[in-house]
Amino acid sequence: ENGAPPPRGDGVDRRKGWRMPEEGGMKSLEPGSRVFEYKERCFRPWREFLNELAAGRHESVVVLTGSSPNNAGAALRNSAVLGISAVIVLGWGSLDREEVKTIVRISQMDRKPHWDIVLVQAPQDLPARAALRMLKEAGFTLVGLTAESKCTKPLWEVDLTLPRIGLVFGTDTNDGESFPDGADVELHVPATIPMREGTDDTLNLSNTVCAAAYERKRQLEMSLARRAGASAVEDRRRVP
């Protein structure tokens, strides 16, 4: 099936002839320039990112199955301050100098070198379904955010405290599909952020990322508070 990930480290699935697509690239970035420096610090090639996953890094990621540089920059900033360690963008080709500058400017990564987050650009010809399957094989639970309310759970009913959570965001197109390439079959659970009835509209992409990342952080903080409370009660019981 198109998009089946390779079972071995050389990028080739000899059963089906599938080869890991080439990395997405950056155009016209001169070594030594400020933009090149930001790209080196803030951007991760797909293969390098997969190696980081294998080494145990990245407990939570955001996956954008379609995005403009502006939305990607906003998602990167929102994710950084809410505890997400990587934003993955699917379907991009090579980024030129101005697009990289846009992402860096909107994300404010040039002013926040201490932020522990990276933007991962998947190869342009890597199908979304294959990328999500690779994340599943790395141990991620994938929660797909969609505007559709049928057969979905409100986001606050989904357990986002699990280790290795991937928040996957669909594309706003007119083809009737929330996710490209049939990628929705790779999701563990579809979820939605319910809107006020009668508005007939949704949040834009960067705001949806912000709301979902905040809900994950809220659930984690509540879980920690409950455990701390239970531990305090147990300690009091042990006092003679």
PDB file of C-alpha atoms in Angstrom:
ATOM      1  CA  GLU A   1       0.000   0.000   0.000  1.00  0.00           C
ATOM      2  CA  ASN A   2       1.330   3.466  -0.835  1.00  0.00           C
ATOM      3  CA  GLY A   3       2.787   4.993   2.297  1.00  0.00           C
ATOM      4  CA  ALA A   4       3.796   1.795   4.114  1.00  0.00           C
ATOM      5  CA  PRO A   5       6.927   2.699   6.122  1.00  0.00           C
ATOM      6  CA  PRO A   6      10.186   0.816   5.609  1.00  0.00           C
ATOM      7  CA  PRO A   7      10.865  -1.942   8.138  1.00  0.00           C
ATOM      8  CA  ARG A   8      14.611  -1.371   8.116  1.00  0.00           C
ATOM      9  CA  GLY A   9      16.889   1.567   8.693  1.00  0.00           C
ATOM     10  CA  ASP A  10      18.019   1.912   5.061  1.00  0.00           C
ATOM     11  CA  GLY A  11      14.695   3.429   4.012  1.00  0.00           C
ATOM     12  CA  VAL A  12      13.692   0.611   1.654  1.00  0.00           C
ATOM     13  CA  ASP A  13      10.814  -1.818   2.035  1.00  0.00           C
ATOM     14  CA  ARG A  14      11.889  -4.698  -0.164  1.00  0.00           C
ATOM     15  CA  ARG A  15       8.437  -6.262  -0.011  1.00  0.00           C
ATOM     16  CA  LYS A  16       6.819  -3.362  -1.847  1.00  0.00           C
ATOM     17  CA  GLY A  17       9.652  -1.297  -3.269  1.00  0.00           C
ATOM     18  CA  TRP A  18       8.776   1.735  -1.119  1.00  0.00           C
ATOM     19  CA  ARG A  19      11.635   4.153  -0.529  1.00  0.00           C
ATOM     20  CA  MET A  20      11.837   6.932   2.027  1.00  0.00           C
ATOM     21  CA  PRO A  21      11.259  10.140   0.052  1.00  0.00           C
ATOM     22  CA  GLU A  22      13.921  12.804  -0.058  1.00  0.00           C
ATOM     23  CA  GLU A  23      14.010  15.453   2.634  1.00  0.00           C
ATOM     24  CA  GLY A  24      12.255  18.773   2.230  1.00  0.00           C
ATOM     25  CA  GLY A  25      14.747  21.530   1.591  1.00  0.00           C
ATOM     26  CA  MET A  26      15.556  25.173   2.126  1.00  0.00           C
ATOM     27  CA  LYS A  27      16.392  27.472  -0.776  1.00  0.00           C
ATOM     28  CA  SER A  28      18.880  30.324  -0.880  1.00  0.00           C
ATOM     29  CA  LEU A  29      20.092  30.090   2.705  1.00  0.00           C
ATOM     30  CA  GLU A  30      23.733  31.086   2.980  1.00  0.00           C
ATOM     31  CA  PRO A  31      25.844  29.546   5.764  1.00  0.00           C
ATOM     32  CA  GLY A  32      26.654  32.200   8.337  1.00  0.00           C
ATOM     33  CA  SER A  33      23.523  34.238   7.754  1.00  0.00           C
ATOM     34  CA  ARG A  34      21.047  34.839  10.586  1.00  0.00           C
ATOM     35  CA  VAL A  35      18.300  33.009   8.709  1.00  0.00           C
ATOM     36  CA  PHE A  36      20.602  30.032   8.195  1.00  0.00           C
ATOM     37  CA  GLU A  37      21.423  30.080  11.927  1.00  0.00           C
ATOM     38  CA  TYR A  38      17.724  30.054  12.865  1.00  0.00           C
ATOM     39  CA  LYS A  39      17.042  27.263  10.410  1.00  0.00           C
ATOM     40  CA  GLU A  40      19.844  25.158  11.868  1.00  0.00           C
ATOM     41  CA  ARG A  41      18.596  25.677  15.423  1.00  0.00           C
ATOM     42  CA  CYS A  42      14.821  25.579  14.944  1.00  0.00           C
ATOM     43  CA  PHE A  43      14.245  23.187  12.007  1.00  0.00           C
ATOM     44  CA  ARG A  44      14.715  19.408  11.936  1.00  0.00           C
ATOM     45  CA  PRO A  45      14.951  17.207   8.850  1.00  0.00           C
ATOM     46  CA  TRP A  46      12.562  14.250   8.933  1.00  0.00           C
ATOM     47  CA  ARG A  47      15.238  11.576   9.237  1.00  0.00           C
ATOM     48  CA  GLU A  48      16.982  13.370  12.072  1.00  0.00           C
ATOM     49  CA  PHE A  49      13.654  13.762  13.849  1.00  0.00           C
ATOM     50  CA  LEU A  50      12.955  10.020  13.546  1.00  0.00           C
ATOM     51  CA  ASN A  51      16.349   9.354  15.114  1.00  0.00           C
ATOM     52  CA  GLU A  52      15.432  11.654  18.006  1.00  0.00           C
ATOM     53  CA  LEU A  53      12.190   9.720  18.492  1.00  0.00           C
ATOM     54  CA  ALA A  54      14.136   6.452  18.598  1.00  0.00           C
ATOM     55  CA  ALA A  55      16.397   7.996  21.267  1.00  0.00           C
ATOM     56  CA  GLY A  56      13.368   8.727  23.454  1.00  0.00           C
ATOM     57  CA  ARG A  57      12.940  12.441  22.799  1.00  0.00           C
ATOM     58  CA  HIS A  58       9.623  14.261  22.208  1.00  0.00           C
ATOM     59  CA  GLU A  59       6.721  13.229  24.419  1.00  0.00           C
ATOM     60  CA  SER A  60       4.221  15.386  22.565  1.00  0.00           C
ATOM     61  CA  VAL A  61       4.027  16.652  18.994  1.00  0.00           C
ATOM     62  CA  VAL A  62       1.689  18.674  16.825  1.00  0.00           C
ATOM     63  CA  VAL A  63       1.159  17.460  13.251  1.00  0.00           C
ATOM     64  CA  LEU A  64      -0.114  19.886  10.613  1.00  0.00           C
ATOM     65  CA  THR A  65      -1.302  18.008   7.530  1.00  0.00           C
ATOM     66  CA  GLY A  66      -1.463  21.300   5.653  1.00  0.00           C
ATOM     67  CA  SER A  67      -0.380  24.791   6.658  1.00  0.00           C
ATOM     68  CA  SER A  68       0.910  28.141   5.462  1.00  0.00           C
ATOM     69  CA  PRO A  69       4.193  29.495   6.873  1.00  0.00           C
ATOM     70  CA  ASN A  70       2.149  32.031   8.855  1.00  0.00           C
ATOM     71  CA  ASN A  71       0.025  29.362  10.549  1.00  0.00           C
ATOM     72  CA  ALA A  72       3.060  27.155  11.116  1.00  0.00           C
ATOM     73  CA  GLY A  73       4.855  30.030  12.836  1.00  0.00           C
ATOM     74  CA  ALA A  74       1.865  30.729  15.079  1.00  0.00           C
ATOM     75  CA  ALA A  75       1.454  27.023  15.878  1.00  0.00           C
ATOM     76  CA  LEU A  76       5.151  26.808  16.746  1.00  0.00           C
ATOM     77  CA  ARG A  77       4.896  29.687  19.214  1.00  0.00           C
ATOM     78  CA  ASN A  78       1.679  28.430  20.844  1.00  0.00           C
ATOM     79  CA  SER A  79       3.086  24.912  21.127  1.00  0.00           C
ATOM     80  CA  ALA A  80       6.352  26.095  22.664  1.00  0.00           C
ATOM     81  CA  VAL A  81       4.724  27.951  25.549  1.00  0.00           C
ATOM     82  CA  LEU A  82       2.295  25.079  26.221  1.00  0.00           C
ATOM     83  CA  GLY A  83       4.837  22.263  26.434  1.00  0.00           C
ATOM     84  CA  ILE A  84       4.822  20.694  22.956  1.00  0.00           C
ATOM     85  CA  SER A  85       8.326  19.825  21.781  1.00  0.00           C
ATOM     86  CA  ALA A  86       7.859  19.531  18.005  1.00  0.00           C
ATOM     87  CA  VAL A  87       5.582  20.804  15.256  1.00  0.00           C
ATOM     88  CA  ILE A  88       5.570  18.580  12.173  1.00  0.00           C
ATOM     89  CA  VAL A  89       4.413  19.997   8.841  1.00  0.00           C
ATOM     90  CA  LEU A  90       3.432  17.641   6.035  1.00  0.00           C
ATOM     91  CA  GLY A  91       3.212  18.405   2.334  1.00  0.00           C
ATOM     92  CA  TRP A  92       5.644  21.305   2.018  1.00  0.00           C
ATOM     93  CA  GLY A  93       8.234  21.620  -0.709  1.00  0.00           C
ATOM     94  CA  SER A  94      11.407  23.642  -0.359  1.00  0.00           C
ATOM     95  CA  LEU A  95      11.114  26.796   1.720  1.00  0.00           C
ATOM     96  CA  ASP A  96      12.692  29.970   0.419  1.00  0.00           C
ATOM     97  CA  ARG A  97      14.401  32.618   2.503  1.00  0.00           C
ATOM     98  CA  GLU A  98      11.282  34.752   2.960  1.00  0.00           C
ATOM     99  CA  GLU A  99       9.173  31.778   4.096  1.00  0.00           C
ATOM    100  CA  VAL A 100      11.766  30.816   6.699  1.00  0.00           C
ATOM    101  CA  LYS A 101      11.915  34.425   7.886  1.00  0.00           C
ATOM    102  CA  THR A 102       8.105  34.474   8.181  1.00  0.00           C
ATOM    103  CA  ILE A 103       8.074  31.334  10.327  1.00  0.00           C
ATOM    104  CA  VAL A 104      10.862  32.612  12.571  1.00  0.00           C
ATOM    105  CA  ARG A 105       9.309  36.076  12.919  1.00  0.00           C
ATOM    106  CA  ILE A 106       5.807  34.872  13.795  1.00  0.00           C
ATOM    107  CA  SER A 107       7.036  32.108  16.116  1.00  0.00           C
ATOM    108  CA  GLN A 108       9.476  34.541  17.816  1.00  0.00           C
ATOM    109  CA  MET A 109      12.088  31.792  17.844  1.00  0.00           C
ATOM    110  CA  ASP A 110      14.728  34.403  17.058  1.00  0.00           C
ATOM    111  CA  ARG A 111      14.021  36.022  20.436  1.00  0.00           C
ATOM    112  CA  LYS A 112      13.481  32.820  22.436  1.00  0.00           C
ATOM    113  CA  PRO A 113      16.604  30.647  22.061  1.00  0.00           C
ATOM    114  CA  HIS A 114      15.733  28.857  25.319  1.00  0.00           C
ATOM    115  CA  TRP A 115      12.503  27.399  23.913  1.00  0.00           C
ATOM    116  CA  ASP A 116      12.832  23.640  23.548  1.00  0.00           C
ATOM    117  CA  ILE A 117      10.843  23.118  20.353  1.00  0.00           C
ATOM    118  CA  VAL A 118      11.610  22.355  16.715  1.00  0.00           C
ATOM    119  CA  LEU A 119       9.772  22.583  13.413  1.00  0.00           C
ATOM    120  CA  VAL A 120       9.977  19.317  11.475  1.00  0.00           C
ATOM    121  CA  GLN A 121       9.532  19.512   7.720  1.00  0.00           C
ATOM    122  CA  ALA A 122       8.584  16.122   6.303  1.00  0.00           C
ATOM    123  CA  PRO A 123       9.549  15.315   2.715  1.00  0.00           C
ATOM    124  CA  GLN A 124       7.014  16.731   0.269  1.00  0.00           C
ATOM    125  CA  ASP A 125       6.262  13.371  -1.318  1.00  0.00           C
ATOM    126  CA  LEU A 126       5.875  11.485   1.970  1.00  0.00           C
ATOM    127  CA  PRO A 127       2.141  10.672   2.200  1.00  0.00           C
ATOM    128  CA  ALA A 128       0.408  11.894   5.337  1.00  0.00           C
ATOM    129  CA  ARG A 129      -0.761   8.358   6.041  1.00  0.00           C
ATOM    130  CA  ALA A 130       2.810   7.061   5.976  1.00  0.00           C
ATOM    131  CA  ALA A 131       4.050   9.837   8.251  1.00  0.00           C
ATOM    132  CA  LEU A 132       1.325   9.131  10.812  1.00  0.00           C
ATOM    133  CA  ARG A 133       2.052   5.415  10.689  1.00  0.00           C
ATOM    134  CA  MET A 134       5.698   6.105  11.473  1.00  0.00           C
ATOM    135  CA  LEU A 135       4.641   8.122  14.509  1.00  0.00           C
ATOM    136  CA  LYS A 136       2.385   5.266  15.640  1.00  0.00           C
ATOM    137  CA  GLU A 137       5.274   2.838  15.324  1.00  0.00           C
ATOM    138  CA  ALA A 138       7.319   5.206  17.516  1.00  0.00           C
ATOM    139  CA  GLY A 139       4.675   4.791  20.236  1.00  0.00           C
ATOM    140  CA  PHE A 140       2.487   7.841  19.709  1.00  0.00           C
ATOM    141  CA  THR A 141      -1.241   7.926  20.377  1.00  0.00           C
ATOM    142  CA  LEU A 142      -2.672  10.061  17.582  1.00  0.00           C
ATOM    143  CA  VAL A 143      -5.617  12.355  18.292  1.00  0.00           C
ATOM    144  CA  GLY A 144      -7.097  13.882  15.161  1.00  0.00           C
ATOM    145  CA  LEU A 145      -8.706  17.322  15.483  1.00  0.00           C
ATOM    146  CA  THR A 146     -11.512  17.961  13.036  1.00  0.00           C
ATOM    147  CA  ALA A 147     -14.420  20.369  12.694  1.00  0.00           C
ATOM    148  CA  GLU A 148     -16.753  17.442  12.055  1.00  0.00           C
ATOM    149  CA  SER A 149     -18.851  16.532  15.090  1.00  0.00           C
ATOM    150  CA  LYS A 150     -20.119  13.151  13.862  1.00  0.00           C
ATOM    151  CA  CYS A 151     -18.373  10.150  15.405  1.00  0.00           C
ATOM    152  CA  THR A 152     -15.978  12.401  17.312  1.00  0.00           C
ATOM    153  CA  LYS A 153     -15.448  13.106  20.988  1.00  0.00           C
ATOM    154  CA  PRO A 154     -15.219  16.561  22.530  1.00  0.00           C
ATOM    155  CA  LEU A 155     -11.525  17.141  23.110  1.00  0.00           C
ATOM    156  CA  TRP A 156     -11.968  17.378  26.891  1.00  0.00           C
ATOM    157  CA  GLU A 157     -13.246  13.777  26.934  1.00  0.00           C
ATOM    158  CA  VAL A 158     -10.041  12.443  25.351  1.00  0.00           C
ATOM    159  CA  ASP A 159      -7.206  11.382  27.672  1.00  0.00           C
ATOM    160  CA  LEU A 160      -4.299  13.609  26.678  1.00  0.00           C
ATOM    161  CA  THR A 161      -2.118  12.613  29.638  1.00  0.00           C
ATOM    162  CA  LEU A 162      -0.823   9.480  27.915  1.00  0.00           C
ATOM    163  CA  PRO A 163       2.898   9.395  27.137  1.00  0.00           C
ATOM    164  CA  ARG A 164       3.708  10.280  23.549  1.00  0.00           C
ATOM    165  CA  ILE A 165       0.644  12.153  22.340  1.00  0.00           C
ATOM    166  CA  GLY A 166       0.378  13.410  18.763  1.00  0.00           C
ATOM    167  CA  LEU A 167      -2.200  16.123  18.064  1.00  0.00           C
ATOM    168  CA  VAL A 168      -3.025  15.894  14.351  1.00  0.00           C
ATOM    169  CA  PHE A 169      -4.735  18.762  12.543  1.00  0.00           C
ATOM    170  CA  GLY A 170      -6.537  18.400   9.241  1.00  0.00           C
ATOM    171  CA  THR A 171      -6.655  20.588   6.166  1.00  0.00           C
ATOM    172  CA  ASP A 172      -9.291  23.189   5.391  1.00  0.00           C
ATOM    173  CA  THR A 173     -10.201  22.159   1.847  1.00  0.00           C
ATOM    174  CA  ASN A 174     -13.400  21.687  -0.093  1.00  0.00           C
ATOM    175  CA  ASP A 175     -12.934  17.994  -0.901  1.00  0.00           C
ATOM    176  CA  GLY A 176     -15.104  16.868   2.001  1.00  0.00           C
ATOM    177  CA  GLU A 177     -12.175  15.132   3.725  1.00  0.00           C
ATOM    178  CA  SER A 178     -10.758  16.308   7.038  1.00  0.00           C
ATOM    179  CA  PHE A 179      -7.359  14.662   6.473  1.00  0.00           C
ATOM    180  CA  PRO A 180      -5.431  14.070   3.222  1.00  0.00           C
ATOM    181  CA  ASP A 181      -4.448  10.734   1.686  1.00  0.00           C
ATOM    182  CA  GLY A 182      -6.893   8.757   3.820  1.00  0.00           C
ATOM    183  CA  ALA A 183      -4.719   9.571   6.833  1.00  0.00           C
ATOM    184  CA  ASP A 184      -7.697   9.456   9.196  1.00  0.00           C
ATOM    185  CA  VAL A 185      -7.482   5.646   9.296  1.00  0.00           C
ATOM    186  CA  GLU A 186      -4.185   5.987  11.189  1.00  0.00           C
ATOM    187  CA  LEU A 187      -5.734   8.031  13.997  1.00  0.00           C
ATOM    188  CA  HIS A 188      -6.479   6.409  17.342  1.00  0.00           C
ATOM    189  CA  VAL A 189      -9.320   8.784  18.136  1.00  0.00           C
ATOM    190  CA  PRO A 190     -10.989  11.677  16.277  1.00  0.00           C
ATOM    191  CA  ALA A 191     -11.855  14.673  18.409  1.00  0.00           C
ATOM    192  CA  THR A 192     -13.371  18.094  18.001  1.00  0.00           C
ATOM    193  CA  ILE A 193     -13.551  21.389  19.836  1.00  0.00           C
ATOM    194  CA  PRO A 194     -17.286  22.070  19.920  1.00  0.00           C
ATOM    195  CA  MET A 195     -18.315  25.546  18.777  1.00  0.00           C
ATOM    196  CA  ARG A 196     -21.223  27.599  20.026  1.00  0.00           C
ATOM    197  CA  GLU A 197     -24.384  26.290  18.402  1.00  0.00           C
ATOM    198  CA  GLY A 198     -25.606  28.390  15.517  1.00  0.00           C
ATOM    199  CA  THR A 199     -22.297  30.072  14.690  1.00  0.00           C
ATOM    200  CA  ASP A 200     -21.656  27.750  11.721  1.00  0.00           C
ATOM    201  CA  ASP A 201     -17.935  28.445  11.906  1.00  0.00           C
ATOM    202  CA  THR A 202     -14.732  27.080  13.432  1.00  0.00           C
ATOM    203  CA  LEU A 203     -11.507  28.314  14.963  1.00  0.00           C
ATOM    204  CA  ASN A 204      -8.627  28.912  12.589  1.00  0.00           C
ATOM    205  CA  LEU A 205      -5.706  26.498  12.589  1.00  0.00           C
ATOM    206  CA  SER A 206      -3.360  28.313  14.959  1.00  0.00           C
ATOM    207  CA  ASN A 207      -6.131  28.925  17.507  1.00  0.00           C
ATOM    208  CA  THR A 208      -7.173  25.270  17.326  1.00  0.00           C
ATOM    209  CA  VAL A 209      -3.575  24.215  17.987  1.00  0.00           C
ATOM    210  CA  CYS A 210      -3.459  26.578  20.946  1.00  0.00           C
ATOM    211  CA  ALA A 211      -6.732  25.246  22.415  1.00  0.00           C
ATOM    212  CA  ALA A 212      -5.685  21.601  22.003  1.00  0.00           C
ATOM    213  CA  ALA A 213      -2.197  22.146  23.452  1.00  0.00           C
ATOM    214  CA  TYR A 214      -3.728  24.021  26.388  1.00  0.00           C
ATOM    215  CA  GLU A 215      -6.212  21.194  27.053  1.00  0.00           C
ATOM    216  CA  ARG A 216      -3.320  18.727  27.159  1.00  0.00           C
ATOM    217  CA  LYS A 217      -1.435  20.935  29.632  1.00  0.00           C
ATOM    218  CA  ARG A 218      -4.577  21.403  31.738  1.00  0.00           C
ATOM    219  CA  GLN A 219      -5.141  17.656  31.946  1.00  0.00           C
ATOM    220  CA  LEU A 220      -1.507  17.033  32.904  1.00  0.00           C
ATOM    221  CA  GLU A 221      -1.622  19.660  35.649  1.00  0.00           C
ATOM    222  CA  MET A 222      -4.904  18.274  37.007  1.00  0.00           C
ATOM    223  CA  SER A 223      -3.463  14.755  37.003  1.00  0.00           C
ATOM    224  CA  LEU A 224      -0.404  15.927  38.936  1.00  0.00           C
ATOM    225  CA  ALA A 225      -2.611  17.749  41.455  1.00  0.00           C
ATOM    226  CA  ARG A 226      -4.762  14.659  42.016  1.00  0.00           C
ATOM    227  CA  ARG A 227      -1.707  12.475  42.559  1.00  0.00           C
ATOM    228  CA  ALA A 228      -0.210  15.006  44.956  1.00  0.00           C
ATOM    229  CA  GLY A 229      -3.493  15.170  46.886  1.00  0.00           C
ATOM    230  CA  ALA A 230      -3.765  11.389  47.076  1.00  0.00           C
ATOM    231  CA  SER A 231      -0.171  11.162  48.296  1.00  0.00           C
ATOM    232  CA  ALA A 232      -0.813  13.764  51.013  1.00  0.00           C
ATOM    233  CA  VAL A 233      -3.894  11.862  52.236  1.00  0.00           C
ATOM    234  CA  GLU A 234      -1.908   8.634  52.365  1.00  0.00           C
ATOM    235  CA  ASP A 235       0.891  10.343  54.329  1.00  0.00           C
ATOM    236  CA  ARG A 236      -1.624  11.638  56.916  1.00  0.00           C
ATOM    237  CA  ARG A 237      -3.039   8.154  57.339  1.00  0.00           C
ATOM    238  CA  ARG A 238       0.413   6.834  58.156  1.00  0.00           C
ATOM    239  CA  VAL A 239       1.026   9.391  60.902  1.00  0.00           C
ATOM    240  CA  PRO A 240       0.460   7.632  64.281  1.00  0.00           C
TER     241      PRO A 240
END
